CSV table of C-alpha atoms in Angstrom, one decimal:
chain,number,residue,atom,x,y,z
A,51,UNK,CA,106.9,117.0,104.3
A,52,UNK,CA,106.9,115.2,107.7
A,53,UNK,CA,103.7,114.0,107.7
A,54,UNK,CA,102.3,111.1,106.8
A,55,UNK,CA,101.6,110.5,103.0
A,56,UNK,CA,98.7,108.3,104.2
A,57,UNK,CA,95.2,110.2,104.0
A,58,UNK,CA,93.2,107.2,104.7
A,59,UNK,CA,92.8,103.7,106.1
A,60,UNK,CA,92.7,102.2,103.3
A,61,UNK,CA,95.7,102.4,100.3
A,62,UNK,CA,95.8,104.1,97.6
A,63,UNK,CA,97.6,103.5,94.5
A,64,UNK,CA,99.4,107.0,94.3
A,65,UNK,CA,100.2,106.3,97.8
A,66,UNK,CA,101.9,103.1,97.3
A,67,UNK,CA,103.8,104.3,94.4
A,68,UNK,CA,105.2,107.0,96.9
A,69,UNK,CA,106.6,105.1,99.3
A,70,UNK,CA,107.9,102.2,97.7
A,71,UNK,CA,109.4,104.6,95.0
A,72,UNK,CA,111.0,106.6,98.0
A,73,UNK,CA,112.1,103.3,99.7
A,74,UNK,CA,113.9,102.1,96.5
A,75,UNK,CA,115.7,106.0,96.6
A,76,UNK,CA,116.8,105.9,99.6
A,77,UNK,CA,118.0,102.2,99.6
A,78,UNK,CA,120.1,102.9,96.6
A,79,UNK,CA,121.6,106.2,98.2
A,80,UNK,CA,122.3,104.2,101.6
A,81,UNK,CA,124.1,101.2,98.9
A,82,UNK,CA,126.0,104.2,97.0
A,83,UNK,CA,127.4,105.4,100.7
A,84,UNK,CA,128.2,102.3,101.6
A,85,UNK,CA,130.1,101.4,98.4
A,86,UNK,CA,133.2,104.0,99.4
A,87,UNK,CA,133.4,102.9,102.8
A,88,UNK,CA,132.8,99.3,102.5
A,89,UNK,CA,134.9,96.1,100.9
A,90,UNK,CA,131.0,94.3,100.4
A,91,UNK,CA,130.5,92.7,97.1
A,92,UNK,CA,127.9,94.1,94.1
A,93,UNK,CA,125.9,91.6,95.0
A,94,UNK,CA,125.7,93.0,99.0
A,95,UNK,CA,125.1,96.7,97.6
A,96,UNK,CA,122.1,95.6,95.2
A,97,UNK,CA,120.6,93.7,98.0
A,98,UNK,CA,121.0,96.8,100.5
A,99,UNK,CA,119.4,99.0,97.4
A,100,UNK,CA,116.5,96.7,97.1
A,101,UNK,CA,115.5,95.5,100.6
A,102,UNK,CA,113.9,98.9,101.7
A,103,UNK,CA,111.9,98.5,99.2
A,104,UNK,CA,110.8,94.9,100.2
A,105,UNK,CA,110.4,95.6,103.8
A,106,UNK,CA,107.8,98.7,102.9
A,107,UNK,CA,105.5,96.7,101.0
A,108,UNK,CA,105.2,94.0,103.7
A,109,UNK,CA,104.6,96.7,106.3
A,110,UNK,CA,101.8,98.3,104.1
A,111,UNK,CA,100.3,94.5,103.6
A,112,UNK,CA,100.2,93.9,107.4
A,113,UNK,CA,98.9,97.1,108.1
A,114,UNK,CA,98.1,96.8,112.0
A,115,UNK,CA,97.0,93.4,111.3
A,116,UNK,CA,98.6,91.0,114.0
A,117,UNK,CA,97.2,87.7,112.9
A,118,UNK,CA,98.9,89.0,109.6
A,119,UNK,CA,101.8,90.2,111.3
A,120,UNK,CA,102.2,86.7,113.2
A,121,UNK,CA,102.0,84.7,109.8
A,122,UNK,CA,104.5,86.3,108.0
A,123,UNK,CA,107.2,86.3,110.8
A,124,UNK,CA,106.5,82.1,110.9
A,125,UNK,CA,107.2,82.5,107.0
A,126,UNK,CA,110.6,84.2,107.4
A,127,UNK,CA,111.3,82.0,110.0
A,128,UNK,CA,111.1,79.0,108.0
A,129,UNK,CA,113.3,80.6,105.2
A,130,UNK,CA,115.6,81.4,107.4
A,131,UNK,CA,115.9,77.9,109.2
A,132,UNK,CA,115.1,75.6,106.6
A,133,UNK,CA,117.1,76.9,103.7
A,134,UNK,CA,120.4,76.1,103.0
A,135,UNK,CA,122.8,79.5,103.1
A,136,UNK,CA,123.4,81.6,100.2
A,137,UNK,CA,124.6,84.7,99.0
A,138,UNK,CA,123.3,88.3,99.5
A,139,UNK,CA,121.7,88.6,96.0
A,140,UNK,CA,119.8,84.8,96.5
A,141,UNK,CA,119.0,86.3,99.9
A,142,UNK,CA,116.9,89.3,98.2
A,143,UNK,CA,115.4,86.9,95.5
A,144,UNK,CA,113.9,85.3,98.0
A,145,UNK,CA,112.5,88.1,100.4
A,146,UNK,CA,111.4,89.6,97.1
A,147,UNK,CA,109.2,86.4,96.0
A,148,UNK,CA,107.6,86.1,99.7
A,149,UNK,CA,106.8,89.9,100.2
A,150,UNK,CA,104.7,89.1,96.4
A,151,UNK,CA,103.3,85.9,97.4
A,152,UNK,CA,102.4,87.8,100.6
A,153,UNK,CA,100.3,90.5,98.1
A,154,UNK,CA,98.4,87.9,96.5
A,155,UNK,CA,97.8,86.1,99.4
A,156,UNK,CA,95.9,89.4,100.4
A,157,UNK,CA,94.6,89.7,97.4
A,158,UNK,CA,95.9,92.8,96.5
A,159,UNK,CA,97.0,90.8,93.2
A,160,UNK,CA,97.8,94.4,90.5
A,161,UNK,CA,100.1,95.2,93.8
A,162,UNK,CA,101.9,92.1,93.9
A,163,UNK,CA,102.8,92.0,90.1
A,164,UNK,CA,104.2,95.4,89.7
A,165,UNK,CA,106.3,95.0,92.9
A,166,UNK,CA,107.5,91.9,91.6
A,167,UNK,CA,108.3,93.6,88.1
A,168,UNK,CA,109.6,96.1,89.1
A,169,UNK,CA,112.2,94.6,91.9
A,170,UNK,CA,113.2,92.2,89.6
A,171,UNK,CA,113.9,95.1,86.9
A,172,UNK,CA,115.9,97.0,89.2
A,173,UNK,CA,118.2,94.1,90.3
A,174,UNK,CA,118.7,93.2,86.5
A,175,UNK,CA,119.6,96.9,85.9
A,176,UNK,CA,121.8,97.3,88.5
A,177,UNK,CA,123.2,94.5,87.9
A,178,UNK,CA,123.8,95.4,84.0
A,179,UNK,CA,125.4,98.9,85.0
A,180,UNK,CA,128.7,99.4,86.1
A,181,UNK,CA,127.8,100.7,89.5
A,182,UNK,CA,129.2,99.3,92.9
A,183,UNK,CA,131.8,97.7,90.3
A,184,UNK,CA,135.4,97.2,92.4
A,185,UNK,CA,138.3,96.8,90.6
A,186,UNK,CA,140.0,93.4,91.8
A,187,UNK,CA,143.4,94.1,93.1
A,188,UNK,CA,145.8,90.9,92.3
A,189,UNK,CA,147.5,91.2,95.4
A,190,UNK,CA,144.9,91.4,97.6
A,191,UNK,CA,144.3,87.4,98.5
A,192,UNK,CA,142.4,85.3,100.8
A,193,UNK,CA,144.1,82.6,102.4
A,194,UNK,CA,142.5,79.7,103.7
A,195,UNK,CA,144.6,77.5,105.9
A,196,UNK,CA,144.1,74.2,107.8
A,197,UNK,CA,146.1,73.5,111.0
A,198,UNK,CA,146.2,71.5,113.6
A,199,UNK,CA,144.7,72.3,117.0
A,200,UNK,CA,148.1,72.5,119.4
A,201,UNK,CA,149.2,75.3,116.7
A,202,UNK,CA,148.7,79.1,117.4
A,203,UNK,CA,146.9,80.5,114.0
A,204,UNK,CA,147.4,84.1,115.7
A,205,UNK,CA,151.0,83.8,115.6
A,206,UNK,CA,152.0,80.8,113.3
A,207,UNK,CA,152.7,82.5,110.3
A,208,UNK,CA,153.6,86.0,111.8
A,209,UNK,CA,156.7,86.2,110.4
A,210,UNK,CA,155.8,84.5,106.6
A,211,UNK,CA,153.5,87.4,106.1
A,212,UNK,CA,156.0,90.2,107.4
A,213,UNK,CA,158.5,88.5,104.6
A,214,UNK,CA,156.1,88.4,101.8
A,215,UNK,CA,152.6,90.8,102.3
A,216,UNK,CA,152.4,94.6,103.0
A,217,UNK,CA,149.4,93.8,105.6
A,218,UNK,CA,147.4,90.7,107.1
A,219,UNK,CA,144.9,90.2,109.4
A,220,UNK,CA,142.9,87.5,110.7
A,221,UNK,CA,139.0,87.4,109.1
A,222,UNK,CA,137.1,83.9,110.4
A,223,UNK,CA,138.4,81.2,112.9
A,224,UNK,CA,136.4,77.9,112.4
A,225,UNK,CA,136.8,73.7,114.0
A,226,UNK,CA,136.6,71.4,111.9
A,227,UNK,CA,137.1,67.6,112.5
A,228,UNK,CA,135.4,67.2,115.6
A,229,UNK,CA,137.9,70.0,116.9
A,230,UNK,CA,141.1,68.3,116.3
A,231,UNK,CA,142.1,71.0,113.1
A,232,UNK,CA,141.2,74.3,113.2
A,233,UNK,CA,140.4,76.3,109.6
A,234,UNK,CA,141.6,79.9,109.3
A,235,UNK,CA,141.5,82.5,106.3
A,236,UNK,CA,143.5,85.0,106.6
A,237,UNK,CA,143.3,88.7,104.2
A,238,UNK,CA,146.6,89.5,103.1
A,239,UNK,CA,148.0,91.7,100.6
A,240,UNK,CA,151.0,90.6,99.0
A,241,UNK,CA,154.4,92.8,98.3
A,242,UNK,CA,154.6,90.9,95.3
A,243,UNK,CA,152.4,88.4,93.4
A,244,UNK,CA,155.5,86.4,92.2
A,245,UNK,CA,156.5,85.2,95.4
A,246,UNK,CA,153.2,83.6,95.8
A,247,UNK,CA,154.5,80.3,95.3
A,248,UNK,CA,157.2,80.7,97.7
A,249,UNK,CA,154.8,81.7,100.5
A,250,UNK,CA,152.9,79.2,100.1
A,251,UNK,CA,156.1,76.4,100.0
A,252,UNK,CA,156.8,78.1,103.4
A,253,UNK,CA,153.3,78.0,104.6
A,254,UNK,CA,153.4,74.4,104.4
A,255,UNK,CA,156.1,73.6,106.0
A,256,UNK,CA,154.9,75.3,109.3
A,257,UNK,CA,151.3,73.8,108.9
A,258,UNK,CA,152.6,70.0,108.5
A,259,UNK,CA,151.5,70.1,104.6
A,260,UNK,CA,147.8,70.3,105.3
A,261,UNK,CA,145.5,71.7,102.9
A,262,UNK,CA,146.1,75.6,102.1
A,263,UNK,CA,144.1,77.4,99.8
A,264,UNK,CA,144.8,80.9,98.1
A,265,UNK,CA,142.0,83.0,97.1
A,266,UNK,CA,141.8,86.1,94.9
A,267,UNK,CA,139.5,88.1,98.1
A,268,UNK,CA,136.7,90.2,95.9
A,269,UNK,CA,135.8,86.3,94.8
A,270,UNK,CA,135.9,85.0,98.6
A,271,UNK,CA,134.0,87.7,99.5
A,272,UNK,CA,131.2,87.1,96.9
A,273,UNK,CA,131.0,83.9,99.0
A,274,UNK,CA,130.2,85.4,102.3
């Protein structure tokens, strides 16, 4: 079993069905064990199931072919720099759609039709099922806060969130305004979701009434 499946040069359609069919197992295995020790959207975990799978069919299309090899990394390349960002799932869509247009380019056209098929059957099913489903806890919350640069986000709101949330932590720093403001989000999970309102009143007073923004997480997250 830890030999090669490849008896030949040259591919063979029981071959290819074997280790693409293996990929998509193990990818969806790998997505499952991340899915209990993880806080990474649905959308993350399909794209972890599927991408395996997309990565093995462009390694069997380049096949020790380094002109091959060569083209397709200037392809990815321009995806990757040319495209505005998106989520994990729009990500996968469009790795899936180059490693097929990679297939026909080779002409290996019956390939490139039931990998497309069948990628874009498993995302809809996984998709469709309840799996990698999180239930959305209403106190867990995002908060996105803008303040200005002579404040201290690390500290600035220290004691609002010992008042009002069970736990906090910072999750992305950012400049904005040519570096005069600084943007922070902060994951917090609230004692209690009626006090929301008074956090927030509070929250604005420290920050000079700039723009604050309160988030249930699971949705920011999708975002990411």
């Amino acid at each position: 079993m830890f030999d090669s499946v490849f008896q030949s040069e040259t591919m063979q359609v029981g071959e290819f069905f074997i280790v693409v069919g293996s990929a998509l197992l193990a990818g969806i295995v790998f997505a499952t064990m991340c899915f209990f020790k993880t806080r990474s959207t649905k959308s993350f975990l399909i794209t972890a199931a599927i991408l395996p799978m997309a990565v093995t069919l462009i390694i069997l299309l380049v096949n020790n072919n380094i002109g091959t090899g060569i083209a397709i990394v200037g392809a990815f390349s321009l995806v990757r720099f040319r495209s505005l960002p998106g989520t994990a799932k729009e990500i996968c869509i469009i790795f899936i759609a180059m490693a097929s247009g990679i297939a026909f380019g080779l002409g290996y056209i019956a390939y490139g039709f039931i990998f497309i098929v069948c990628a874009g059957a498993v995302m809809i099913l996984l998709e469709a099922l309840k799996v990698w489903d999180k239930k959305s806890d209403p106190k867990d919350k995002m908060i996105r806060v803008v303040l200005p640069e002579n404040l201290d986000y690390s500290s600035v709101f220290k004691d609002i969130f010992e008042k009002y949330t069970v736990r906090s932590e910072i999750v992305r720093i950012k400049t904005i305004n040519l570096g005069s403001m600084i943007r922070a989000d902060y994951h917090v999970v609230m004692k209690d979701v009626t006090k929301e309102k008074e956090m927030l009143d509070e929250m604005r007073c420290r920050n000079g009434n700039l723009e604050i923004e309160i988030r249930c997480a699971e949705y920011f997250r999708s975002e990411m």
